[in-house]
Every structure is written in C-alpha cells, then in structure tokens.
Amino acid sequence: MKMEAAREAVETLKLVTPAAIGTIAGLLQDDMRDHPRAVAANYRKAGDQISDAEKRDLGIRKNAFLSREALARLTIEGRLEPLTAHERTLLRATFTLIRGRRIAKEVELQVQLGKAFLGFEHEILGRQCPACNRLDGIVSDAANAHVLPPSDCVAGCTANYGLRPKIDFLADLD
Ligand SMILES: [Zn+2]
C-alpha cells in the first residue's frame, strides 16, 4: 500500500521524479506520529546541502535546507517549489494511506453490522478540485471506494478527502 500510494502521488503531481517513489514510501510513517511537513523537512535537512549560490538560483532563502539528493529528485515543476515539492507529494500519499487503512480496519465492523453497514462515504475536506468534489457524499462498498485519488484529480491537489463508515442505525428496528 505504501509503494502504491507513493507511486500515485509522484506520478500524478509530478513534483518529484519517479526515482523518489521509494523515498516517499519510506517517509510514510506507520504510526503517523509526525506531520508530513515535519517529515519532509527532516528529509530535506539530511545529507549534503546545496550551496548558497544554488539556493539563490532556486529562489530560496539562504537558511533554508535542501539536500543534494532532494534537489536531484525535483522535476522542472518541482524546482518551482523546491521546499514544498516533497511535502505535497508526501501529503497526498499520506491521505491515500489513511484511506486504505480505514477500509482495512472497518471491514471487521462491516461484518458485525451486516446490512446496517451501508458503505464508505467520501467526505471532501478541501473544495478546490472538481474531481475530488464530485466524490463528496458518495457511498461505496470497500471495493469501489476511492482509496487512490480519482484519475482526473491532478495538478496541485493533495486529495485530502476521507472515507467514513456510513451506518444505518435504524436498520435493525424494522
Ligand atoms: Zn483532487
């Protein structure tokens, strides 16, 4: 799931190169203890740093951190936002991973509840992306829920929507 989530985020946002898929997957935390912003910042800080002249060329401040490795894995688009390219990619992959885990966890609930379990409802949090907006309120079974972002969700979107179990609390009363 981590590799799949990382691959989707890298290939869709195109801010970092495919060589970074393994890195992004490795930065996805099992316990999600740290915010992806902090995780991505630590990644930028680790290892050989680029020179002040290179920072100037990239338009970033002198005291910003950017490792040679992080720079080497930025695409042309990513070089326009060198300090957030990894972070946004990681965010998108993180949201996918959260959705995947939610479904895996709630499958048990689904068995317990039987017909009272109506499915997973897509809950859209941001409102900028038409592709993600279209999912809002849709209830799907586990197989059809959009764990991975919809295929037409593109540029700039981190697909930060959730999947929530939808339960019919009155189902057993009739
Ligand atoms: Zn989207």
JSON list of C-alpha atoms and ligand atoms in Angstrom, two decimals:
[
{"chain": "A", "resi": 1, "resn": "MET", "atom": "CA", "xyz": [0.00, 0.00, 0.00]},
{"chain": "A", "resi": 2, "resn": "LYS", "atom": "CA", "xyz": [2.82, 2.44, 0.81]},
{"chain": "A", "resi": 3, "resn": "MET", "atom": "CA", "xyz": [4.53, 1.93, -2.55]},
{"chain": "A", "resi": 4, "resn": "GLU", "atom": "CA", "xyz": [1.22, 2.20, -4.37]},
{"chain": "A", "resi": 5, "resn": "ALA", "atom": "CA", "xyz": [0.32, 5.39, -2.52]},
{"chain": "A", "resi": 6, "resn": "ALA", "atom": "CA", "xyz": [3.77, 6.89, -3.13]},
{"chain": "A", "resi": 7, "resn": "ARG", "atom": "CA", "xyz": [3.76, 5.95, -6.81]},
{"chain": "A", "resi": 8, "resn": "GLU", "atom": "CA", "xyz": [0.36, 7.51, -7.39]},
{"chain": "A", "resi": 9, "resn": "ALA", "atom": "CA", "xyz": [1.37, 10.76, -5.69]},
{"chain": "A", "resi": 10, "resn": "VAL", "atom": "CA", "xyz": [4.71, 11.01, -7.50]},
{"chain": "A", "resi": 11, "resn": "GLU", "atom": "CA", "xyz": [3.28, 10.19, -10.92]},
{"chain": "A", "resi": 12, "resn": "THR", "atom": "CA", "xyz": [0.26, 12.46, -10.61]},
{"chain": "A", "resi": 13, "resn": "LEU", "atom": "CA", "xyz": [1.71, 15.57, -9.00]},
{"chain": "A", "resi": 14, "resn": "LYS", "atom": "CA", "xyz": [4.98, 15.30, -10.99]},
{"chain": "A", "resi": 15, "resn": "LEU", "atom": "CA", "xyz": [6.85, 17.47, -8.48]},
{"chain": "A", "resi": 16, "resn": "VAL", "atom": "CA", "xyz": [9.50, 14.81, -7.83]},
{"chain": "A", "resi": 17, "resn": "THR", "atom": "CA", "xyz": [10.90, 12.24, -10.24]},
{"chain": "A", "resi": 18, "resn": "PRO", "atom": "CA", "xyz": [9.99, 8.53, -10.25]},
{"chain": "A", "resi": 19, "resn": "ALA", "atom": "CA", "xyz": [13.39, 7.92, -8.59]},
{"chain": "A", "resi": 20, "resn": "ALA", "atom": "CA", "xyz": [11.83, 9.39, -5.44]},
{"chain": "A", "resi": 21, "resn": "ILE", "atom": "CA", "xyz": [8.98, 6.85, -5.18]},
{"chain": "A", "resi": 22, "resn": "GLY", "atom": "CA", "xyz": [10.95, 4.64, -2.80]},
{"chain": "A", "resi": 23, "resn": "THR", "atom": "CA", "xyz": [11.94, 7.67, -0.72]},
{"chain": "A", "resi": 24, "resn": "ILE", "atom": "CA", "xyz": [8.35, 8.89, -0.42]},
{"chain": "A", "resi": 25, "resn": "ALA", "atom": "CA", "xyz": [7.19, 5.37, 0.51]},
{"chain": "A", "resi": 26, "resn": "GLY", "atom": "CA", "xyz": [9.94, 5.22, 3.13]},
{"chain": "A", "resi": 27, "resn": "LEU", "atom": "CA", "xyz": [8.86, 8.55, 4.60]},
{"chain": "A", "resi": 28, "resn": "LEU", "atom": "CA", "xyz": [5.29, 7.30, 5.14]},
{"chain": "A", "resi": 29, "resn": "GLN", "atom": "CA", "xyz": [5.10, 6.52, 8.84]},
{"chain": "A", "resi": 30, "resn": "ASP", "atom": "CA", "xyz": [3.34, 3.52, 10.31]},
{"chain": "A", "resi": 31, "resn": "ASP", "atom": "CA", "xyz": [2.19, 5.38, 13.38]},
{"chain": "A", "resi": 32, "resn": "MET", "atom": "CA", "xyz": [1.73, 8.77, 11.61]},
{"chain": "A", "resi": 33, "resn": "ARG", "atom": "CA", "xyz": [3.25, 10.39, 14.64]},
{"chain": "A", "resi": 34, "resn": "ASP", "atom": "CA", "xyz": [4.76, 13.37, 12.83]},
{"chain": "A", "resi": 35, "resn": "HIS", "atom": "CA", "xyz": [3.10, 15.71, 10.38]},
{"chain": "A", "resi": 36, "resn": "PRO", "atom": "CA", "xyz": [4.22, 15.07, 6.78]},
{"chain": "A", "resi": 37, "resn": "ARG", "atom": "CA", "xyz": [5.51, 18.67, 6.74]},
{"chain": "A", "resi": 38, "resn": "ALA", "atom": "CA", "xyz": [7.98, 17.88, 9.53]},
{"chain": "A", "resi": 39, "resn": "VAL", "atom": "CA", "xyz": [8.91, 14.54, 7.98]},
{"chain": "A", "resi": 40, "resn": "ALA", "atom": "CA", "xyz": [9.60, 16.16, 4.61]},
{"chain": "A", "resi": 41, "resn": "ALA", "atom": "CA", "xyz": [11.58, 18.97, 6.27]},
{"chain": "A", "resi": 42, "resn": "ASN", "atom": "CA", "xyz": [13.78, 16.42, 8.06]},
{"chain": "A", "resi": 43, "resn": "TYR", "atom": "CA", "xyz": [14.38, 14.70, 4.76]},
{"chain": "A", "resi": 44, "resn": "ARG", "atom": "CA", "xyz": [15.48, 18.00, 3.14]},
{"chain": "A", "resi": 45, "resn": "LYS", "atom": "CA", "xyz": [17.82, 18.67, 6.08]},
{"chain": "A", "resi": 46, "resn": "ALA", "atom": "CA", "xyz": [19.57, 15.30, 5.98]},
{"chain": "A", "resi": 47, "resn": "GLY", "atom": "CA", "xyz": [22.77, 14.84, 3.99]},
{"chain": "A", "resi": 48, "resn": "ASP", "atom": "CA", "xyz": [24.92, 17.16, 1.88]},
{"chain": "A", "resi": 49, "resn": "GLN", "atom": "CA", "xyz": [23.33, 20.56, 1.45]},
{"chain": "A", "resi": 50, "resn": "ILE", "atom": "CA", "xyz": [23.37, 22.58, -1.76]},
{"chain": "A", "resi": 51, "resn": "SER", "atom": "CA", "xyz": [25.42, 25.80, -1.92]},
{"chain": "A", "resi": 52, "resn": "ASP", "atom": "CA", "xyz": [24.18, 29.31, -1.24]},
{"chain": "A", "resi": 53, "resn": "ALA", "atom": "CA", "xyz": [24.60, 30.11, -4.93]},
{"chain": "A", "resi": 54, "resn": "GLU", "atom": "CA", "xyz": [22.36, 27.20, -5.88]},
{"chain": "A", "resi": 55, "resn": "LYS", "atom": "CA", "xyz": [19.81, 28.36, -3.32]},
{"chain": "A", "resi": 56, "resn": "ARG", "atom": "CA", "xyz": [19.85, 31.82, -4.86]},
{"chain": "A", "resi": 57, "resn": "ASP", "atom": "CA", "xyz": [19.26, 30.34, -8.32]},
{"chain": "A", "resi": 58, "resn": "LEU", "atom": "CA", "xyz": [16.31, 28.38, -6.99]},
{"chain": "A", "resi": 59, "resn": "GLY", "atom": "CA", "xyz": [14.92, 31.47, -5.31]},
{"chain": "A", "resi": 60, "resn": "ILE", "atom": "CA", "xyz": [15.05, 30.05, -1.79]},
{"chain": "A", "resi": 61, "resn": "ARG", "atom": "CA", "xyz": [16.42, 31.74, 1.30]},
{"chain": "A", "resi": 62, "resn": "LYS", "atom": "CA", "xyz": [19.97, 31.12, 2.44]},
{"chain": "A", "resi": 63, "resn": "ASN", "atom": "CA", "xyz": [18.97, 29.49, 5.73]},
{"chain": "A", "resi": 64, "resn": "ALA", "atom": "CA", "xyz": [16.57, 27.04, 4.06]},
{"chain": "A", "resi": 65, "resn": "PHE", "atom": "CA", "xyz": [17.57, 23.40, 3.96]},
{"chain": "A", "resi": 66, "resn": "LEU", "atom": "CA", "xyz": [17.79, 21.45, 0.74]},
{"chain": "A", "resi": 67, "resn": "SER", "atom": "CA", "xyz": [19.98, 18.40, 0.33]},
{"chain": "A", "resi": 68, "resn": "ARG", "atom": "CA", "xyz": [21.70, 17.49, -2.92]},
{"chain": "A", "resi": 69, "resn": "GLU", "atom": "CA", "xyz": [19.62, 14.34, -3.06]},
{"chain": "A", "resi": 70, "resn": "ALA", "atom": "CA", "xyz": [16.33, 16.22, -2.58]},
{"chain": "A", "resi": 71, "resn": "LEU", "atom": "CA", "xyz": [17.29, 18.70, -5.32]},
{"chain": "A", "resi": 72, "resn": "ALA", "atom": "CA", "xyz": [18.34, 15.93, -7.72]},
{"chain": "A", "resi": 73, "resn": "ARG", "atom": "CA", "xyz": [14.89, 14.40, -7.45]},
{"chain": "A", "resi": 74, "resn": "LEU", "atom": "CA", "xyz": [12.89, 17.53, -8.23]},
{"chain": "A", "resi": 75, "resn": "THR", "atom": "CA", "xyz": [11.21, 17.75, -11.63]},
{"chain": "A", "resi": 76, "resn": "ILE", "atom": "CA", "xyz": [11.13, 21.03, -13.56]},
{"chain": "A", "resi": 77, "resn": "GLU", "atom": "CA", "xyz": [7.78, 21.78, -11.90]},
{"chain": "A", "resi": 78, "resn": "GLY", "atom": "CA", "xyz": [9.19, 20.74, -8.55]},
{"chain": "A", "resi": 79, "resn": "ARG", "atom": "CA", "xyz": [12.08, 23.20, -8.91]},
{"chain": "A", "resi": 80, "resn": "LEU", "atom": "CA", "xyz": [9.47, 25.97, -8.87]},
{"chain": "A", "resi": 81, "resn": "GLU", "atom": "CA", "xyz": [8.62, 24.96, -5.30]},
{"chain": "A", "resi": 82, "resn": "PRO", "atom": "CA", "xyz": [11.77, 23.21, -4.06]},
{"chain": "A", "resi": 83, "resn": "LEU", "atom": "CA", "xyz": [10.85, 23.42, -0.37]},
{"chain": "A", "resi": 84, "resn": "THR", "atom": "CA", "xyz": [7.33, 22.01, -0.68]},
{"chain": "A", "resi": 85, "resn": "ALA", "atom": "CA", "xyz": [7.57, 19.54, -3.59]},
{"chain": "A", "resi": 86, "resn": "HIS", "atom": "CA", "xyz": [8.41, 16.55, -1.40]},
{"chain": "A", "resi": 87, "resn": "GLU", "atom": "CA", "xyz": [5.98, 17.67, 1.29]},
{"chain": "A", "resi": 88, "resn": "ARG", "atom": "CA", "xyz": [2.98, 17.94, -1.02]},
{"chain": "A", "resi": 89, "resn": "THR", "atom": "CA", "xyz": [3.80, 14.59, -2.61]},
{"chain": "A", "resi": 90, "resn": "LEU", "atom": "CA", "xyz": [4.10, 13.02, 0.82]},
{"chain": "A", "resi": 91, "resn": "LEU", "atom": "CA", "xyz": [0.81, 14.61, 1.94]},
{"chain": "A", "resi": 92, "resn": "ARG", "atom": "CA", "xyz": [-1.06, 13.14, -0.99]},
{"chain": "A", "resi": 93, "resn": "ALA", "atom": "CA", "xyz": [0.44, 9.70, -0.37]},
{"chain": "A", "resi": 94, "resn": "THR", "atom": "CA", "xyz": [-0.36, 10.02, 3.35]},
{"chain": "A", "resi": 95, "resn": "PHE", "atom": "CA", "xyz": [-4.05, 10.71, 2.68]},
{"chain": "A", "resi": 96, "resn": "THR", "atom": "CA", "xyz": [-4.19, 7.67, 0.40]},
{"chain": "A", "resi": 97, "resn": "LEU", "atom": "CA", "xyz": [-2.58, 5.52, 3.06]},
{"chain": "A", "resi": 98, "resn": "ILE", "atom": "CA", "xyz": [-5.03, 6.77, 5.72]},
{"chain": "A", "resi": 99, "resn": "ARG", "atom": "CA", "xyz": [-7.97, 5.86, 3.48]},
{"chain": "A", "resi": 100, "resn": "GLY", "atom": "CA", "xyz": [-6.54, 2.43, 2.72]},
{"chain": "A", "resi": 101, "resn": "ARG", "atom": "CA", "xyz": [-6.06, 1.71, 6.40]},
{"chain": "A", "resi": 102, "resn": "ARG", "atom": "CA", "xyz": [-9.50, 2.98, 7.28]},
{"chain": "A", "resi": 103, "resn": "ILE", "atom": "CA", "xyz": [-11.05, 0.49, 4.90]},
{"chain": "A", "resi": 104, "resn": "ALA", "atom": "CA", "xyz": [-8.89, -2.38, 6.10]},
{"chain": "A", "resi": 105, "resn": "LYS", "atom": "CA", "xyz": [-9.81, -1.59, 9.70]},
{"chain": "A", "resi": 106, "resn": "GLU", "atom": "CA", "xyz": [-13.53, -1.15, 9.17]},
{"chain": "A", "resi": 107, "resn": "VAL", "atom": "CA", "xyz": [-14.06, -4.34, 7.22]},
{"chain": "A", "resi": 108, "resn": "GLU", "atom": "CA", "xyz": [-14.49, -6.05, 10.57]},
{"chain": "A", "resi": 109, "resn": "LEU", "atom": "CA", "xyz": [-17.18, -3.54, 11.53]},
{"chain": "A", "resi": 110, "resn": "GLN", "atom": "CA", "xyz": [-18.88, -4.23, 8.25]},
{"chain": "A", "resi": 111, "resn": "VAL", "atom": "CA", "xyz": [-19.10, -7.96, 9.07]},
{"chain": "A", "resi": 112, "resn": "GLN", "atom": "CA", "xyz": [-20.50, -7.22, 12.53]},
{"chain": "A", "resi": 113, "resn": "LEU", "atom": "CA", "xyz": [-23.12, -4.76, 11.32]},
{"chain": "A", "resi": 114, "resn": "GLY", "atom": "CA", "xyz": [-24.31, -6.68, 8.28]},
{"chain": "A", "resi": 115, "resn": "LYS", "atom": "CA", "xyz": [-26.94, -4.74, 6.36]},
{"chain": "A", "resi": 116, "resn": "ALA", "atom": "CA", "xyz": [-26.74, -1.80, 8.76]},
{"chain": "A", "resi": 117, "resn": "PHE", "atom": "CA", "xyz": [-23.34, -1.06, 7.28]},
{"chain": "A", "resi": 118, "resn": "LEU", "atom": "CA", "xyz": [-24.20, 0.97, 4.22]},
{"chain": "A", "resi": 119, "resn": "GLY", "atom": "CA", "xyz": [-20.67, 1.51, 2.93]},
{"chain": "A", "resi": 120, "resn": "PHE", "atom": "CA", "xyz": [-17.94, 4.10, 3.00]},
{"chain": "A", "resi": 121, "resn": "GLU", "atom": "CA", "xyz": [-18.89, 7.72, 2.50]},
{"chain": "A", "resi": 122, "resn": "HIS", "atom": "CA", "xyz": [-16.44, 10.05, 0.77]},
{"chain": "A", "resi": 123, "resn": "GLU", "atom": "CA", "xyz": [-16.01, 13.22, 2.77]},
{"chain": "A", "resi": 124, "resn": "ILE", "atom": "CA", "xyz": [-14.38, 16.04, 0.87]},
{"chain": "A", "resi": 125, "resn": "LEU", "atom": "CA", "xyz": [-12.46, 18.47, 3.05]},
{"chain": "A", "resi": 126, "resn": "GLY", "atom": "CA", "xyz": [-10.87, 20.86, 0.55]},
{"chain": "A", "resi": 127, "resn": "ARG", "atom": "CA", "xyz": [-13.03, 22.38, -2.16]},
{"chain": "A", "resi": 128, "resn": "GLN", "atom": "CA", "xyz": [-10.55, 23.31, -4.86]},
{"chain": "A", "resi": 129, "resn": "CYS", "atom": "CA", "xyz": [-10.55, 20.21, -7.01]},
{"chain": "A", "resi": 130, "resn": "PRO", "atom": "CA", "xyz": [-13.53, 19.38, -9.26]},
{"chain": "A", "resi": 131, "resn": "ALA", "atom": "CA", "xyz": [-12.50, 15.70, -9.48]},
{"chain": "A", "resi": 132, "resn": "CYS", "atom": "CA", "xyz": [-12.40, 15.29, -5.70]},
{"chain": "A", "resi": 133, "resn": "ASN", "atom": "CA", "xyz": [-15.54, 17.42, -5.22]},
{"chain": "A", "resi": 134, "resn": "ARG", "atom": "CA", "xyz": [-17.53, 15.02, -7.38]},
{"chain": "A", "resi": 135, "resn": "LEU", "atom": "CA", "xyz": [-16.92, 12.26, -4.83]},
{"chain": "A", "resi": 136, "resn": "ASP", "atom": "CA", "xyz": [-18.46, 14.17, -1.95]},
{"chain": "A", "resi": 137, "resn": "GLY", "atom": "CA", "xyz": [-21.23, 12.22, -0.26]},
{"chain": "A", "resi": 138, "resn": "ILE", "atom": "CA", "xyz": [-20.89, 9.15, -2.49]},
{"chain": "A", "resi": 139, "resn": "VAL", "atom": "CA", "xyz": [-21.27, 5.91, -0.55]},
{"chain": "A", "resi": 140, "resn": "SER", "atom": "CA", "xyz": [-19.37, 2.90, -1.94]},
{"chain": "A", "resi": 141, "resn": "ASP", "atom": "CA", "xyz": [-18.53, -0.58, -0.79]},
{"chain": "A", "resi": 142, "resn": "ALA", "atom": "CA", "xyz": [-14.93, -1.27, 0.13]},
{"chain": "A", "resi": 143, "resn": "ALA", "atom": "CA", "xyz": [-14.03, -2.48, -3.34]},
{"chain": "A", "resi": 144, "resn": "ASN", "atom": "CA", "xyz": [-15.33, 0.64, -5.08]},
{"chain": "A", "resi": 145, "resn": "ALA", "atom": "CA", "xyz": [-14.29, 3.33, -2.61]},
{"chain": "A", "resi": 146, "resn": "HIS", "atom": "CA", "xyz": [-11.67, 5.71, -3.95]},
{"chain": "A", "resi": 147, "resn": "VAL", "atom": "CA", "xyz": [-8.69, 4.90, -1.79]},
{"chain": "A", "resi": 148, "resn": "LEU", "atom": "CA", "xyz": [-6.46, 6.21, -4.56]},
{"chain": "A", "resi": 149, "resn": "PRO", "atom": "CA", "xyz": [-7.50, 9.67, -5.75]},
{"chain": "A", "resi": 150, "resn": "PRO", "atom": "CA", "xyz": [-9.76, 9.76, -8.83]},
{"chain": "A", "resi": 151, "resn": "SER", "atom": "CA", "xyz": [-7.80, 9.57, -12.09]},
{"chain": "A", "resi": 152, "resn": "ASP", "atom": "CA", "xyz": [-8.77, 13.09, -13.17]},
{"chain": "A", "resi": 153, "resn": "CYS", "atom": "CA", "xyz": [-7.57, 14.62, -9.88]},
{"chain": "A", "resi": 154, "resn": "VAL", "atom": "CA", "xyz": [-4.43, 16.41, -10.96]},
{"chain": "A", "resi": 155, "resn": "ALA", "atom": "CA", "xyz": [-2.13, 19.36, -10.54]},
{"chain": "A", "resi": 156, "resn": "GLY", "atom": "CA", "xyz": [-1.76, 20.78, -7.10]},
{"chain": "A", "resi": 157, "resn": "CYS", "atom": "CA", "xyz": [-4.38, 18.68, -5.34]},
{"chain": "A", "resi": 158, "resn": "THR", "atom": "CA", "xyz": [-3.35, 16.66, -2.30]},
{"chain": "A", "resi": 159, "resn": "ALA", "atom": "CA", "xyz": [-6.67, 14.75, -2.38]},
{"chain": "A", "resi": 160, "resn": "ASN", "atom": "CA", "xyz": [-7.22, 15.22, 1.32]},
{"chain": "A", "resi": 161, "resn": "TYR", "atom": "CA", "xyz": [-10.64, 13.59, 1.48]},
{"chain": "A", "resi": 162, "resn": "GLY", "atom": "CA", "xyz": [-11.69, 10.94, 3.94]},
{"chain": "A", "resi": 163, "resn": "LEU", "atom": "CA", "xyz": [-13.68, 7.72, 3.90]},
{"chain": "A", "resi": 164, "resn": "ARG", "atom": "CA", "xyz": [-16.15, 7.33, 6.73]},
{"chain": "A", "resi": 165, "resn": "PRO", "atom": "CA", "xyz": [-18.20, 4.23, 7.51]},
{"chain": "A", "resi": 166, "resn": "LYS", "atom": "CA", "xyz": [-21.86, 5.01, 6.93]},
{"chain": "A", "resi": 167, "resn": "ILE", "atom": "CA", "xyz": [-24.10, 3.14, 9.30]},
{"chain": "A", "resi": 168, "resn": "ASP", "atom": "CA", "xyz": [-27.86, 2.88, 9.27]},
{"chain": "A", "resi": 169, "resn": "PHE", "atom": "CA", "xyz": [-28.60, 2.91, 12.98]},
{"chain": "A", "resi": 170, "resn": "LEU", "atom": "CA", "xyz": [-32.28, 2.09, 12.44]},
{"chain": "A", "resi": 171, "resn": "ALA", "atom": "CA", "xyz": [-31.69, -0.92, 10.22]},
{"chain": "A", "resi": 172, "resn": "ASP", "atom": "CA", "xyz": [-32.40, -3.49, 12.90]},
{"chain": "A", "resi": 173, "resn": "LEU", "atom": "CA", "xyz": [-35.59, -1.88, 14.13]},
{"chain": "A", "resi": 174, "resn": "ASP", "atom": "CA", "xyz": [-37.85, -2.79, 11.25]},
{"chain": "B", "resi": 1, "resn": "ZN", "atom": "ZN", "xyz": [-8.31, 16.25, -6.23]}
]
